Short mmCIF file of C-alpha atoms in Angstrom, two decimals:
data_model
loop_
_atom_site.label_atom_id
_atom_site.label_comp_id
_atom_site.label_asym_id
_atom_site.label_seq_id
_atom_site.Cartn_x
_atom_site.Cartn_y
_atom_site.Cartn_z
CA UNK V 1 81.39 108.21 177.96
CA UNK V 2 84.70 108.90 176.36
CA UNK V 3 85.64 112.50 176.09
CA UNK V 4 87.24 113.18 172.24
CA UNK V 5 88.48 116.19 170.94
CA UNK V 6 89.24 116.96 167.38
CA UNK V 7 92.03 118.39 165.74
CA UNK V 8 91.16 119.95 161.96
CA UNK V 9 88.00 120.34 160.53
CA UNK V 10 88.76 119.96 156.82
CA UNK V 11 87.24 117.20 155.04
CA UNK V 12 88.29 113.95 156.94
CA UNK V 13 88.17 116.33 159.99
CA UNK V 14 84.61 116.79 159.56
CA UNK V 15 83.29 112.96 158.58
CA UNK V 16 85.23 111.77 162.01
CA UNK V 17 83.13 114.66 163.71
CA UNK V 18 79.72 113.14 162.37
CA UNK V 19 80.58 109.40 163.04
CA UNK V 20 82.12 110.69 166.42
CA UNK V 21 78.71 113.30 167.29
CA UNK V 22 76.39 110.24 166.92
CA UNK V 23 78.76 107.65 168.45
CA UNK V 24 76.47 106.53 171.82
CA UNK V 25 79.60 106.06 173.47
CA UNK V 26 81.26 109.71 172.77
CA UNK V 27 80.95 113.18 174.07
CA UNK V 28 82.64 115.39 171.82
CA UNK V 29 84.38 118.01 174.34
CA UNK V 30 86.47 120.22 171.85
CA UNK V 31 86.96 120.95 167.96
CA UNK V 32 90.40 122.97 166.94
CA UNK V 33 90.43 124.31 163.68
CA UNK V 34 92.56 127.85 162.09
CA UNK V 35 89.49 128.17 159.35
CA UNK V 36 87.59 131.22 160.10
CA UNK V 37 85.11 129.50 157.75
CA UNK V 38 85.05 126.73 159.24
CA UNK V 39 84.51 127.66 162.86
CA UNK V 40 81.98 130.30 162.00
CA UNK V 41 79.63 127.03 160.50
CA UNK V 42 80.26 125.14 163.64
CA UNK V 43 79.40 128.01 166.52
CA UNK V 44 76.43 128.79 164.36
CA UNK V 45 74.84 125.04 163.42
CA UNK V 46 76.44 122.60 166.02
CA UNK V 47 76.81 122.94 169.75
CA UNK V 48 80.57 121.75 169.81
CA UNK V 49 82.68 124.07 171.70
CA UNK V 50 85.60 125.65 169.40
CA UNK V 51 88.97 126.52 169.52
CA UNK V 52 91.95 127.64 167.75
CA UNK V 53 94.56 126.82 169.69
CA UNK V 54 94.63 123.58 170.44
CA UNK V 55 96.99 123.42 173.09
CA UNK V 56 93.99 125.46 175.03
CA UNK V 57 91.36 123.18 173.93
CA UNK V 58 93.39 120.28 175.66
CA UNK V 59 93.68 122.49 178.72
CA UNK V 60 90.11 123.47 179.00
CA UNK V 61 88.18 120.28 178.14
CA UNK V 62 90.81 117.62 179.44
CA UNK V 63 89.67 115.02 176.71
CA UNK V 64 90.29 110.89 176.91
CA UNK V 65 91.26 111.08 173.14
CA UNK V 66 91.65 113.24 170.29
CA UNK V 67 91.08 112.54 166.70
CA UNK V 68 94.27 114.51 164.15
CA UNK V 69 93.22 115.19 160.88
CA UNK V 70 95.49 117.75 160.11
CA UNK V 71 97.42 117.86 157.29
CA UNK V 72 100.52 115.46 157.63
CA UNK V 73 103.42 117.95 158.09
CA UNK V 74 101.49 118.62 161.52
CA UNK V 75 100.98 115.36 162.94
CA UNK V 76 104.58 114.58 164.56
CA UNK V 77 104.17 117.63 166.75
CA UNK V 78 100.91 117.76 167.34
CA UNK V 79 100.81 113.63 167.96
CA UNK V 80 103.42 113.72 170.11
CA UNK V 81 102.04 116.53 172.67
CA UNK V 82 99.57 114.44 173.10
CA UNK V 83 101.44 111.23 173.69
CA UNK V 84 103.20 113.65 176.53
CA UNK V 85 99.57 114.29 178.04
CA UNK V 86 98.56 110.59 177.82
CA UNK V 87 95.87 110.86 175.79
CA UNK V 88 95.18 108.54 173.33
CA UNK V 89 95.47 109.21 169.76
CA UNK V 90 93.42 109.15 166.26
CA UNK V 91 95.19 110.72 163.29
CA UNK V 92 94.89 110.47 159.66
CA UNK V 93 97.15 109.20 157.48
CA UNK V 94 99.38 108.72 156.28
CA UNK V 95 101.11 108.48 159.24
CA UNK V 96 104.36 111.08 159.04
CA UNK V 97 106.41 112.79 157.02
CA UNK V 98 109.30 110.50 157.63
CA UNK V 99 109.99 107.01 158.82
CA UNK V 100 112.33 108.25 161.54
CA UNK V 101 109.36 110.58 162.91
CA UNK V 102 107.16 107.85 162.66
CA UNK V 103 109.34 105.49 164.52
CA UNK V 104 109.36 108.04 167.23
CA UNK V 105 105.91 108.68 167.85
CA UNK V 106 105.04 104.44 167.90
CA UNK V 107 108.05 104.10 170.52
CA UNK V 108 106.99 106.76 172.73
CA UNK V 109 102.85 105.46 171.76
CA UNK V 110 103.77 101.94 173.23
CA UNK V 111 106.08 103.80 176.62
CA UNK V 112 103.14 105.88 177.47
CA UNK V 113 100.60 102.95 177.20
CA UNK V 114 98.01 104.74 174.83
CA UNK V 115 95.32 103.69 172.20
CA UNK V 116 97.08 104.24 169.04
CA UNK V 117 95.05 104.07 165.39
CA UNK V 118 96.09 105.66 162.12
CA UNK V 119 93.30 105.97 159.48
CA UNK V 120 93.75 103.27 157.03
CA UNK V 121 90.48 102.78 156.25
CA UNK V 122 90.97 100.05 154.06
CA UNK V 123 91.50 97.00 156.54
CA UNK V 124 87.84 97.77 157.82
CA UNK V 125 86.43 96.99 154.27
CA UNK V 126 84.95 93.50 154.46
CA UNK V 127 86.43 92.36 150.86
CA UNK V 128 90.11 93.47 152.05
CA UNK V 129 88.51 91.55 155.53
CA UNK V 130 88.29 88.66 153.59
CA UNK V 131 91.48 88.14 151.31
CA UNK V 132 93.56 88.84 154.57
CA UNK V 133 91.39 85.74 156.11
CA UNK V 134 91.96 83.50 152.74
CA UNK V 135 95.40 84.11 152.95
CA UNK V 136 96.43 83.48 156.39
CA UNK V 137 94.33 80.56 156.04
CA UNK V 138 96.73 79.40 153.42
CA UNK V 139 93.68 79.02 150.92
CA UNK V 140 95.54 79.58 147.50
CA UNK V 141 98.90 78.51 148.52
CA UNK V 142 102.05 79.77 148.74
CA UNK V 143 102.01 82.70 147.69
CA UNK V 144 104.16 83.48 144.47
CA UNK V 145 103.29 87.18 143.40
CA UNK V 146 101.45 89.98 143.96
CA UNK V 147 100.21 93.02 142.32
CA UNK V 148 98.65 96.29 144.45
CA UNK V 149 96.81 99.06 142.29
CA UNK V 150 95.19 101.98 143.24
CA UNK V 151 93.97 104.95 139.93
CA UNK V 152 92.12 107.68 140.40
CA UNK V 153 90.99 111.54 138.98
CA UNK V 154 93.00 113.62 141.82
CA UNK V 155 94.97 115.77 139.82
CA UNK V 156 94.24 116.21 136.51
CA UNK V 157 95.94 119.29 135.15
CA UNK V 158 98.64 121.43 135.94
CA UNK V 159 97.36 122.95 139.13
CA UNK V 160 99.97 124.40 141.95
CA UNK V 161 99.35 125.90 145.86
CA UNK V 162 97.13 123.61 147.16
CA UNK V 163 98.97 120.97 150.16
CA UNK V 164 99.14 117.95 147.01
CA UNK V 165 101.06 119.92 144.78
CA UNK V 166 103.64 120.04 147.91
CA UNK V 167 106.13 117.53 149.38
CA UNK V 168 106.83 119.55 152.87
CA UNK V 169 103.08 119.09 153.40
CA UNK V 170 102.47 115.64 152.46
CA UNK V 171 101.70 115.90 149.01
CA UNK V 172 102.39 113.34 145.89
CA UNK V 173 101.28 110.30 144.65
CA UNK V 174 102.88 108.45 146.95
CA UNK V 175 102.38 109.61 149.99
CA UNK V 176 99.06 110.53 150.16
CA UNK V 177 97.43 107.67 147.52
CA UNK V 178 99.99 104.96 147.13
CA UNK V 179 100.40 104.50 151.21
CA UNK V 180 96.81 102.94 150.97
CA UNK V 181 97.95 100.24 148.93
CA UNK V 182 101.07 99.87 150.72
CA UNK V 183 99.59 99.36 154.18
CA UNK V 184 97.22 96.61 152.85
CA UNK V 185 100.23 94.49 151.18
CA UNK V 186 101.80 95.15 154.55
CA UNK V 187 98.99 93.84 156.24
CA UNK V 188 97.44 90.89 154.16
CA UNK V 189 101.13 89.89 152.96
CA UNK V 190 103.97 90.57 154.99
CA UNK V 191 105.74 94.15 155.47
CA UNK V 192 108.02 95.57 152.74
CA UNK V 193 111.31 95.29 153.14
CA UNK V 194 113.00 96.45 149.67
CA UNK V 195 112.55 97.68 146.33
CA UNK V 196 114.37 96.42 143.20
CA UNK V 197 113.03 99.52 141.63
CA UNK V 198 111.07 102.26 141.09
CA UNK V 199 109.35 105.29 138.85
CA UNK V 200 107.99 108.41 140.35
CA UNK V 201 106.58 109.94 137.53
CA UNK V 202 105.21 113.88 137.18
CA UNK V 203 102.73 113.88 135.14
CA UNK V 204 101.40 117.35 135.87
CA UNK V 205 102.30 118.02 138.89
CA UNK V 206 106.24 120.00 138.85
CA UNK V 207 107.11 119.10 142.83
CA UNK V 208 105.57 115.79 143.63
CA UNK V 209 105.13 111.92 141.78
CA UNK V 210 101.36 111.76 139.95
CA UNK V 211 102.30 108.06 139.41
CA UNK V 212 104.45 105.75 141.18
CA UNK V 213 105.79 101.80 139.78
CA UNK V 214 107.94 99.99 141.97
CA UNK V 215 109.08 96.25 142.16
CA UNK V 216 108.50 95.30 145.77
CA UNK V 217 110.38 92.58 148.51
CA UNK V 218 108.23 91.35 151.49
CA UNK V 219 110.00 90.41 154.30
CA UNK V 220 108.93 86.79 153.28
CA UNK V 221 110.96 87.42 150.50
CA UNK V 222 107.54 87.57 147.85
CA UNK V 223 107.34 89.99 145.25
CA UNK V 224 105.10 91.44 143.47
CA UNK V 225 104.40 95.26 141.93
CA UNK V 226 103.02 98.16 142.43
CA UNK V 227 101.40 100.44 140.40
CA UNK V 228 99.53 103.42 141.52
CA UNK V 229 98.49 107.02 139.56
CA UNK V 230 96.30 109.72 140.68
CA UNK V 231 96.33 111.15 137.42
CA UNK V 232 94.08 108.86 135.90
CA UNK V 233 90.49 109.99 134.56
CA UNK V 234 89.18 107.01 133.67
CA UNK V 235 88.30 106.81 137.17
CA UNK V 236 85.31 108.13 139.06
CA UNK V 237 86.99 107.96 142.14
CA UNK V 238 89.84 106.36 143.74
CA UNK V 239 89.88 102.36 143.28
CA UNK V 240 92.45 100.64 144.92
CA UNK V 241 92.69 96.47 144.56
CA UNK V 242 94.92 93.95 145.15
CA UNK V 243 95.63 90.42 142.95
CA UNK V 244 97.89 87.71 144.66
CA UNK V 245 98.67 84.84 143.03
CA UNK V 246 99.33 81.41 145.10
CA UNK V 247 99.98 77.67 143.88
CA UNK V 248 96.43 76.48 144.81
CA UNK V 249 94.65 79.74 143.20
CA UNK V 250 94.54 83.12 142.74
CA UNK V 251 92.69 86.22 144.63
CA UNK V 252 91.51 89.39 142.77
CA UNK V 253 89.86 92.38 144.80
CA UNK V 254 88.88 95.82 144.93
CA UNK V 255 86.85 97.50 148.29
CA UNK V 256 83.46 96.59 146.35
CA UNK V 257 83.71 92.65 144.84
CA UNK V 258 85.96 89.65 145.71
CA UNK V 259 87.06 87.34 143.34
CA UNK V 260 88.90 84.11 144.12
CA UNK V 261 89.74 80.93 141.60
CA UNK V 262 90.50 78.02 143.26
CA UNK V 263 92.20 74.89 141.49
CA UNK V 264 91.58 72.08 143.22
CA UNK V 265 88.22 70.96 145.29
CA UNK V 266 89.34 71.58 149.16
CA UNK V 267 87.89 74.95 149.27
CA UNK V 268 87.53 76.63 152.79
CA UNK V 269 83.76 77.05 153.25
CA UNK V 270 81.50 78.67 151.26
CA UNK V 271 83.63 78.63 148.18
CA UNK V 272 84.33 75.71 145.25
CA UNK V 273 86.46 75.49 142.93
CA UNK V 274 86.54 77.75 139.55
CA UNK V 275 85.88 80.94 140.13
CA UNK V 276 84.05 82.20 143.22
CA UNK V 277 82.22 86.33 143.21
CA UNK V 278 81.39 87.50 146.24
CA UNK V 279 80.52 91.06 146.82
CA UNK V 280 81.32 93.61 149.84
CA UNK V 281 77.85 93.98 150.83
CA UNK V 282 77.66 90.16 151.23
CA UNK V 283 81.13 90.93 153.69
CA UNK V 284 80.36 93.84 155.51
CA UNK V 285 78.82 94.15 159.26
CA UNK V 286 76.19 96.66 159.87
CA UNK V 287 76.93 99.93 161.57
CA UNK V 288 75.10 102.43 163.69
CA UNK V 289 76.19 105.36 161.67
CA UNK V 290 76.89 105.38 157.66
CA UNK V 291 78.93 107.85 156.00
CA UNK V 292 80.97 107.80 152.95
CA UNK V 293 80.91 103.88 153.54
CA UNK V 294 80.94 101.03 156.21
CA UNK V 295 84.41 101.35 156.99
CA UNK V 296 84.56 105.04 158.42
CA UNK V 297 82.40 104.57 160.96
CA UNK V 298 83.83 100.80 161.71
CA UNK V 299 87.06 102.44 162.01
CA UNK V 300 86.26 105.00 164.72
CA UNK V 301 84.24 102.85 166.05
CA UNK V 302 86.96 100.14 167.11
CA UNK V 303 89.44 103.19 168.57
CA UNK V 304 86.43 103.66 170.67
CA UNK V 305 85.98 100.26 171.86
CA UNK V 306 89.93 100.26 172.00
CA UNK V 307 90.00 102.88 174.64
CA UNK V 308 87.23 101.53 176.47
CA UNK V 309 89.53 98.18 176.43
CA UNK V 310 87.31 95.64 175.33
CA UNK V 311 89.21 95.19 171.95
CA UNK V 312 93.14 94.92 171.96
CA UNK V 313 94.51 98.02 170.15
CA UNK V 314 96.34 95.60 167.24
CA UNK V 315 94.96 97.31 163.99
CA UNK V 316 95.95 99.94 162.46
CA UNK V 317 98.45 101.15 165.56
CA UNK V 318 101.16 103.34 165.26
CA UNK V 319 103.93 100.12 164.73
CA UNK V 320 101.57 99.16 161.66
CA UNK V 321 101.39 103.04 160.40
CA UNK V 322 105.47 103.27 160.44
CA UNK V 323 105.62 100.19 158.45
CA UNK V 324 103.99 101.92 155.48
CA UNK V 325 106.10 105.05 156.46
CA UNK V 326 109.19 102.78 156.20
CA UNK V 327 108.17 101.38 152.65
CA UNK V 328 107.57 104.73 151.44
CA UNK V 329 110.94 106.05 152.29
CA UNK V 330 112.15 102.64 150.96
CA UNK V 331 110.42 103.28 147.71
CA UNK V 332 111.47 106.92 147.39
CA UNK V 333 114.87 106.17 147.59
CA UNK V 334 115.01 103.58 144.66
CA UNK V 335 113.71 106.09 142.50
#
């Protein structure tokens, strides 16, 4: 069994803690968490033992790994105690505050030798699964542009105090909502490199972006756009997608259905030419434990199997996290 502890109980705090209390593999040793609230719920309904400090929680329960899902302004410190200890190392993202922190943390992730996994949930969504597969498989071509989106009803009115309305703490559009998007053109494309341009755009918020456009460089040299606002309610929810266009076809997908159009007959299998559909539960692999959606638990699932060393810890690491912390600080600066 692998010991974990947990840092911050809020709400991505608490869906790692469910996954993690009915993972067959885990023994949850520790939960740190500053809510009075919070902790009150968790001695009274769970049998998890509790902290506030959790410098004392790593003393007392010694744990293989610890899962950080505290707000970002936190996780350079508390990430890199921990890196100190050996332990190996869940935290949400995005990743830091800055790319130079960031850079940090993966140097001293890959000296020490620890499991390293930031939570971009996206690459464990089997429709994002399968465009990264089409296109390292060179099945539309060389690719010629590309265009990442992500809209959503997170802040819809002039609201102030809470950690989104501030930039110390992670908040703003791009940061918190546009480093999804980011990570997966980093990941299915190649890694950004520069921006020709770009509009952070207030909306309500006075401190932070609500909207960010940018013209983006690959370090392949494509380019494409992106185009991300959280102050969009014509959304439900968040929906991020991503279109590439190649010379043999053209991909369009969001995390729920797949669309590819290919333009000549040599289709890989399972495909033909004209348009192809194919939806994420036709993608996805089972898990043992849903919440929120495949990917959570798919996530925590492979840090897990990570530590226990039968999978190589290559997705989603630190060096892939600082990436996206890069073209953030890239994209910021254009503005």
């Amino acid at each position: 069994m692998i010991k974990v502890g947990l840092i911050g109980a809020g709400k991505m705090g608490i869906s790692h803690l469910s996954i993690l209390g009915a993972h067959p593999d885990v023994e949850v040793v520790g939960v740190c968490e500053t809510s009075k609230l919070v902790l009150s719920a968790l001695e009274k309904y769970s049998s998890f033992s509790c902290y506030t400090d959790y410098q004392l929680m790593l003393e007392e329960e010694k744990p293989d790994a610890v899962f950080v899902a505290t707000p970002t302004k936190f996780h350079f410190d508390f990430v890199k105690e921990l890196l100190a200890r050996n332990i190996h190392v869940f935290v949400e993202k995005p990743f830091c505050l800055s790319s130079e922190q960031g850079l940090e943390l993966a140097s001293l992730a890959s000296k020490k030798n620890v499991v390293n996994q930031v939570g971009y949930h996206n690459k464990f969504i089997g429709t994002f699964k399968e465009v990264k597969k089409l296109v390292e498989n060179g099945a539309i071509g060389e690719i010629n542009h590309f265009l990442g989106e992500a809209y959503g009803p997170v802040v819809t009115k002039k609201k102030e105090g809470t950690w989104r309305s501030n930039p110390t703490e992670g908040g703003g559009c791009l940061m918190d909502y546009a480093s999804h998007v980011i990570d997966l053109i980093n990941d299915i494309l190649s890694p950004v490199t520069a921006c020709k341009g770009s509009i952070l755009k207030s909306v309500y918020s006075k401190k932070v972006e609500d909207a960010v456009y940018a013209i983006l460089e690959l370090s392949n040299k494509t380019t494409g756009v992106l185009s991300v606002n959280w102050s969009d309610e014509t959304y439900r929810k968040m929906s991020t997608s991503i279109t590439i266009n190649g010379n043999k076809g053209k991909i369009i997908s969001d995390a729920n259905e797949l669309k590819v159009y290919f333009k000549e007959n040599q289709c890989p299998t399972g495909y033909s030419k004209g348009w192809n559909v194919k939806y994420v539960t036709d993608l996805t692999e089972p898990v043992n434990f849903y919440l929120r959606g495949e990917e959570y638990s798919a996530q925590v699932d492979y840090f897990i199997k990570a530590v226990k060393g039968t999978v190589p810890n290559n997705v989603n690491n630190f060096q892939s996290a600082w990436l996206t912390d890069r073209a953030i600080s890239i994209i910021r600066n254009q503005n």
